[in-house]
XYZ file of C-alpha atoms in Angstrom:
286
model
C 14.091 -60.194 229.252
C 10.749 -62.278 227.929
C 13.157 -65.004 227.897
C 14.205 -64.757 231.411
C 10.584 -64.465 232.216
C 9.827 -67.582 230.609
C 12.839 -69.255 231.966
C 10.864 -68.778 235.352
C 7.350 -69.644 235.083
C 8.756 -73.044 233.623
C 11.010 -73.662 236.776
C 8.694 -71.951 238.869
C 8.183 -74.566 241.841
C 10.985 -76.955 240.610
C 13.729 -75.878 243.552
C 10.842 -75.568 246.218
C 8.879 -78.609 246.440
C 8.362 -80.690 249.281
C 10.342 -77.926 251.247
C 8.008 -77.531 253.834
C 7.580 -81.868 254.338
C 9.005 -83.516 257.380
C 10.942 -85.890 255.475
C 12.369 -87.308 259.277
C 8.752 -87.740 259.991
C 7.770 -90.016 257.283
C 11.223 -92.205 257.596
C 10.470 -92.852 261.205
C 6.278 -94.056 259.856
C 8.060 -96.460 257.268
C 10.341 -98.123 259.732
C 8.105 -98.477 262.382
C 5.238 -99.557 259.866
C 8.048 -103.081 259.059
C 8.322 -103.462 262.507
C 5.029 -103.530 262.659
C 5.113 -106.579 259.962
C 8.117 -108.016 261.348
C 6.631 -108.424 265.151
C 3.282 -110.013 263.278
C 5.365 -112.347 261.478
C 6.979 -113.599 264.440
C 3.943 -114.496 266.031
C 2.397 -115.933 262.710
C 4.644 -117.429 260.882
C 3.456 -120.597 260.475
C 0.156 -119.536 259.665
C 1.390 -116.965 256.794
C 4.418 -118.514 255.816
C 3.693 -120.008 252.249
C 1.678 -116.486 250.900
C 4.770 -114.208 252.566
C 4.800 -111.878 249.706
C 0.671 -111.622 249.410
C 0.832 -110.461 253.441
C 3.676 -107.901 252.470
C 1.957 -106.192 249.700
C -1.035 -105.879 251.428
C 0.775 -104.333 254.245
C 2.423 -102.105 252.141
C -0.454 -101.182 250.717
C -1.974 -100.099 253.822
C 0.774 -97.976 254.454
C 0.672 -96.035 251.278
C -2.812 -95.330 251.858
C -2.601 -94.439 255.671
C 0.318 -91.968 254.550
C -1.395 -90.259 251.851
C -4.343 -89.710 254.308
C -1.553 -88.318 256.647
C -0.847 -85.652 254.428
C -4.158 -84.614 253.776
C -3.926 -83.907 257.458
C -0.886 -82.095 256.806
C 0.766 -83.880 259.632
C 4.079 -84.363 257.373
C 4.279 -80.339 257.453
C 7.333 -79.110 259.475
C 5.309 -76.085 260.140
C 2.409 -77.778 261.646
C 2.201 -77.269 265.467
C 2.951 -80.490 267.508
C -0.065 -80.535 269.795
C 0.166 -84.044 271.396
C -4.074 -84.314 270.866
C -4.044 -83.078 267.796
C -1.489 -85.765 266.639
C -3.438 -88.541 267.885
C -6.856 -87.720 266.220
C -5.177 -86.724 262.753
C -2.859 -90.547 263.300
C -6.517 -92.200 264.582
C -8.113 -90.597 261.771
C -5.716 -91.665 258.929
C -5.508 -95.100 260.427
C -9.264 -95.202 260.311
C -9.109 -94.442 256.741
C -6.648 -96.948 255.749
C -8.017 -100.107 257.703
C -11.725 -99.209 256.522
C -10.318 -99.034 252.812
C -8.199 -102.009 252.956
C -10.646 -104.263 255.141
C -13.287 -103.330 252.461
C -10.683 -104.351 249.562
C -9.623 -108.078 251.399
C -13.029 -109.419 252.636
C -15.355 -108.049 249.647
C -13.670 -107.263 246.569
C -10.731 -109.767 247.265
C -11.458 -113.224 248.175
C -11.381 -113.247 251.663
C -8.813 -115.726 252.218
C -6.381 -113.373 254.365
C -5.614 -114.225 258.118
C -8.286 -112.752 260.561
C -5.626 -113.077 263.342
C -2.524 -111.625 261.502
C -4.684 -108.864 260.166
C -5.851 -108.177 263.580
C -2.476 -108.091 265.153
C -0.830 -106.193 262.441
C -3.600 -103.432 263.009
C -3.109 -103.161 266.513
C 0.570 -103.107 266.600
C 0.766 -100.597 263.720
C -1.549 -98.410 265.683
C 0.534 -98.355 268.726
C 4.075 -98.063 266.688
C 2.412 -95.241 264.707
C 1.854 -93.357 268.179
C 5.279 -94.148 268.998
C 6.696 -92.920 265.630
C 5.536 -89.444 266.104
C 7.423 -89.283 269.726
C 10.356 -90.527 268.659
C 10.186 -88.257 265.254
C 9.852 -85.111 267.620
C 12.742 -86.501 269.757
C 15.207 -86.658 267.284
C 14.302 -83.462 265.424
C 14.864 -81.445 268.590
C 17.977 -83.360 269.786
C 19.586 -82.502 265.834
C 19.490 -79.139 266.292
C 23.373 -78.668 266.074
C 22.548 -80.249 262.574
C 20.025 -77.279 261.638
C 20.298 -74.695 259.413
C 22.411 -71.668 261.073
C 20.274 -68.853 261.286
C 20.723 -65.081 261.444
C 17.221 -62.774 262.411
C 17.526 -60.048 261.113
C 15.235 -57.448 263.395
C 14.055 -56.630 266.558
C 14.640 -58.950 269.266
C 11.561 -58.728 271.274
C 9.749 -58.879 267.945
C 10.734 -62.295 267.181
C 9.122 -63.655 270.541
C 6.434 -64.891 269.153
C 7.620 -66.033 266.139
C 9.625 -68.235 268.322
C 7.524 -69.677 270.577
C 5.541 -70.601 266.621
C 8.785 -72.206 266.098
C 9.020 -73.841 269.323
C 5.377 -75.565 268.635
C 6.455 -76.491 265.045
C 8.915 -79.276 263.784
C 11.099 -76.662 262.009
C 14.144 -76.779 263.689
C 17.065 -73.600 263.409
C 20.102 -72.925 264.720
C 20.003 -69.052 265.872
C 23.722 -67.766 265.842
C 21.830 -64.491 267.100
C 20.283 -61.074 265.996
C 21.267 -58.418 263.710
C 20.048 -54.935 264.747
C 18.674 -52.805 262.194
C 18.230 -49.112 264.564
C 21.381 -47.841 265.867
C 20.568 -47.694 269.290
C 19.968 -51.630 269.068
C 23.984 -52.323 268.577
C 25.829 -53.864 270.706
C 22.563 -54.958 273.091
C 22.279 -58.717 274.336
C 21.851 -60.853 272.056
C 23.057 -58.589 268.927
C 25.992 -59.951 267.259
C 25.931 -57.177 264.691
C 24.186 -54.400 262.103
C 22.765 -54.825 259.216
C 25.244 -52.677 257.652
C 27.906 -56.011 258.931
C 25.636 -58.746 257.352
C 27.917 -59.626 254.451
C 30.772 -60.025 256.699
C 28.687 -61.968 259.588
C 27.418 -64.307 256.835
C 30.793 -65.499 255.946
C 32.496 -65.606 258.982
C 29.783 -67.080 260.865
C 28.841 -69.409 257.671
C 25.217 -68.787 257.783
C 22.956 -70.859 255.964
C 19.387 -68.771 256.027
C 18.722 -65.591 257.328
C 14.629 -64.369 258.815
C 13.509 -60.484 257.899
C 10.829 -58.807 260.016
C 9.206 -56.712 257.822
C 7.796 -54.322 260.172
C 7.478 -50.505 259.452
C 11.197 -49.751 261.214
C 12.829 -51.839 257.646
C 11.917 -50.005 254.263
C 11.351 -51.981 251.293
C 14.484 -50.876 249.642
C 16.444 -51.938 252.963
C 14.522 -55.444 252.821
C 15.260 -55.696 248.711
C 19.443 -55.064 249.700
C 18.865 -58.071 252.238
C 17.365 -60.733 249.299
C 19.874 -59.355 246.905
C 23.357 -59.788 249.026
C 21.316 -63.329 250.272
C 21.193 -64.314 246.990
C 24.666 -63.540 245.472
C 25.647 -65.307 248.579
C 23.869 -68.413 248.190
C 22.179 -67.835 251.228
C 18.544 -68.830 252.054
C 16.309 -65.447 252.913
C 13.129 -66.075 254.612
C 10.883 -62.664 255.315
C 8.091 -62.495 258.147
C 5.316 -60.518 257.141
C 4.528 -58.147 259.992
C 4.377 -55.172 258.173
C -0.019 -55.096 258.645
C -1.641 -55.178 261.713
C -5.302 -56.726 260.236
C -7.173 -56.869 264.100
C -8.708 -60.546 264.248
C -8.270 -61.439 260.339
C -6.778 -64.521 259.641
C -4.093 -64.981 256.757
C -1.896 -67.176 255.066
C 0.691 -67.425 251.916
C -0.441 -68.748 248.344
C 1.631 -68.160 245.176
C 0.327 -67.225 241.425
C 3.047 -68.332 238.841
C 6.359 -66.877 240.565
C 4.242 -64.482 242.537
C 3.709 -64.924 246.300
C 0.470 -64.006 247.294
C -0.266 -63.121 251.493
C -3.890 -63.372 251.593
C -5.873 -62.157 254.923
C -9.270 -62.429 255.752
C -12.798 -62.701 258.306
C -15.156 -65.143 256.119
C -13.967 -69.015 256.099
C -12.287 -69.631 252.613
C -12.464 -73.432 253.369
C -14.130 -74.875 250.118
C -16.163 -77.977 252.025
C -17.463 -74.786 254.657
C -18.658 -72.396 251.684
C -19.957 -75.534 249.731
C -21.986 -76.360 252.818
C -23.436 -73.177 253.660
C -24.158 -72.153 249.718
C -26.696 -75.585 249.944
C -28.044 -74.500 253.293
C -28.786 -71.443 251.623
C -30.171 -72.386 248.317
C -32.568 -75.141 250.244
C -33.755 -72.552 253.380
C -34.417 -69.984 250.704
């Protein structure tokens, strides 16, 4: 028993690290960074031809700084909502951070021999191409829905409406096969392809990749455990949507401590920066 627990602690996070990372978006940004560099090179090859490697390395470092800044905004997270104004704001913020840092390194820390015309063109084309990258990424994900994970929803169809709205706003794509009824009276209704008692057969016949479970009071803990155990046995990913507790206007987030997932409900801000500023104001104001 102890050995299994130690093994779980040793491997925790190993198989789900980066599970929410938007690889398509990262790939698009890399491609468009290189396109921006090539376009600038076409216009300025006569002036940068002898120092091509130096310019290439500088652009790669710029790309790295930018992508780290974007990652901090959670724009590369699949679950982040795609609101165009928010995307433009995050891209602009990250672009300005990268521009400031690289400019300081080039002209204040470095020798300052970098071609200003080339650098200005690179910044202009890169910013435009990065905006295009976000739109193209969104289009690719939406059009690639047939290649998305084949998914079953377990629970009342009406309870998934708000959840599906959120899924549409995010960059997470699923191929919905149908709903699995928990209540006997739901069986046979439109949208339902079977009951939870037939789950094993449905998974096998429909070649299911993942299952979403709407955890409400109508679904007991024992039933949820049975579904999870079945999914693990059949190699299917099980995802639980915690809708059991009504916390009014409280906000929530999910974290993990070791091998335990923790759902936190709160009404006060838990942002460390906000708490630090508030604490400083309280200290100096008293």
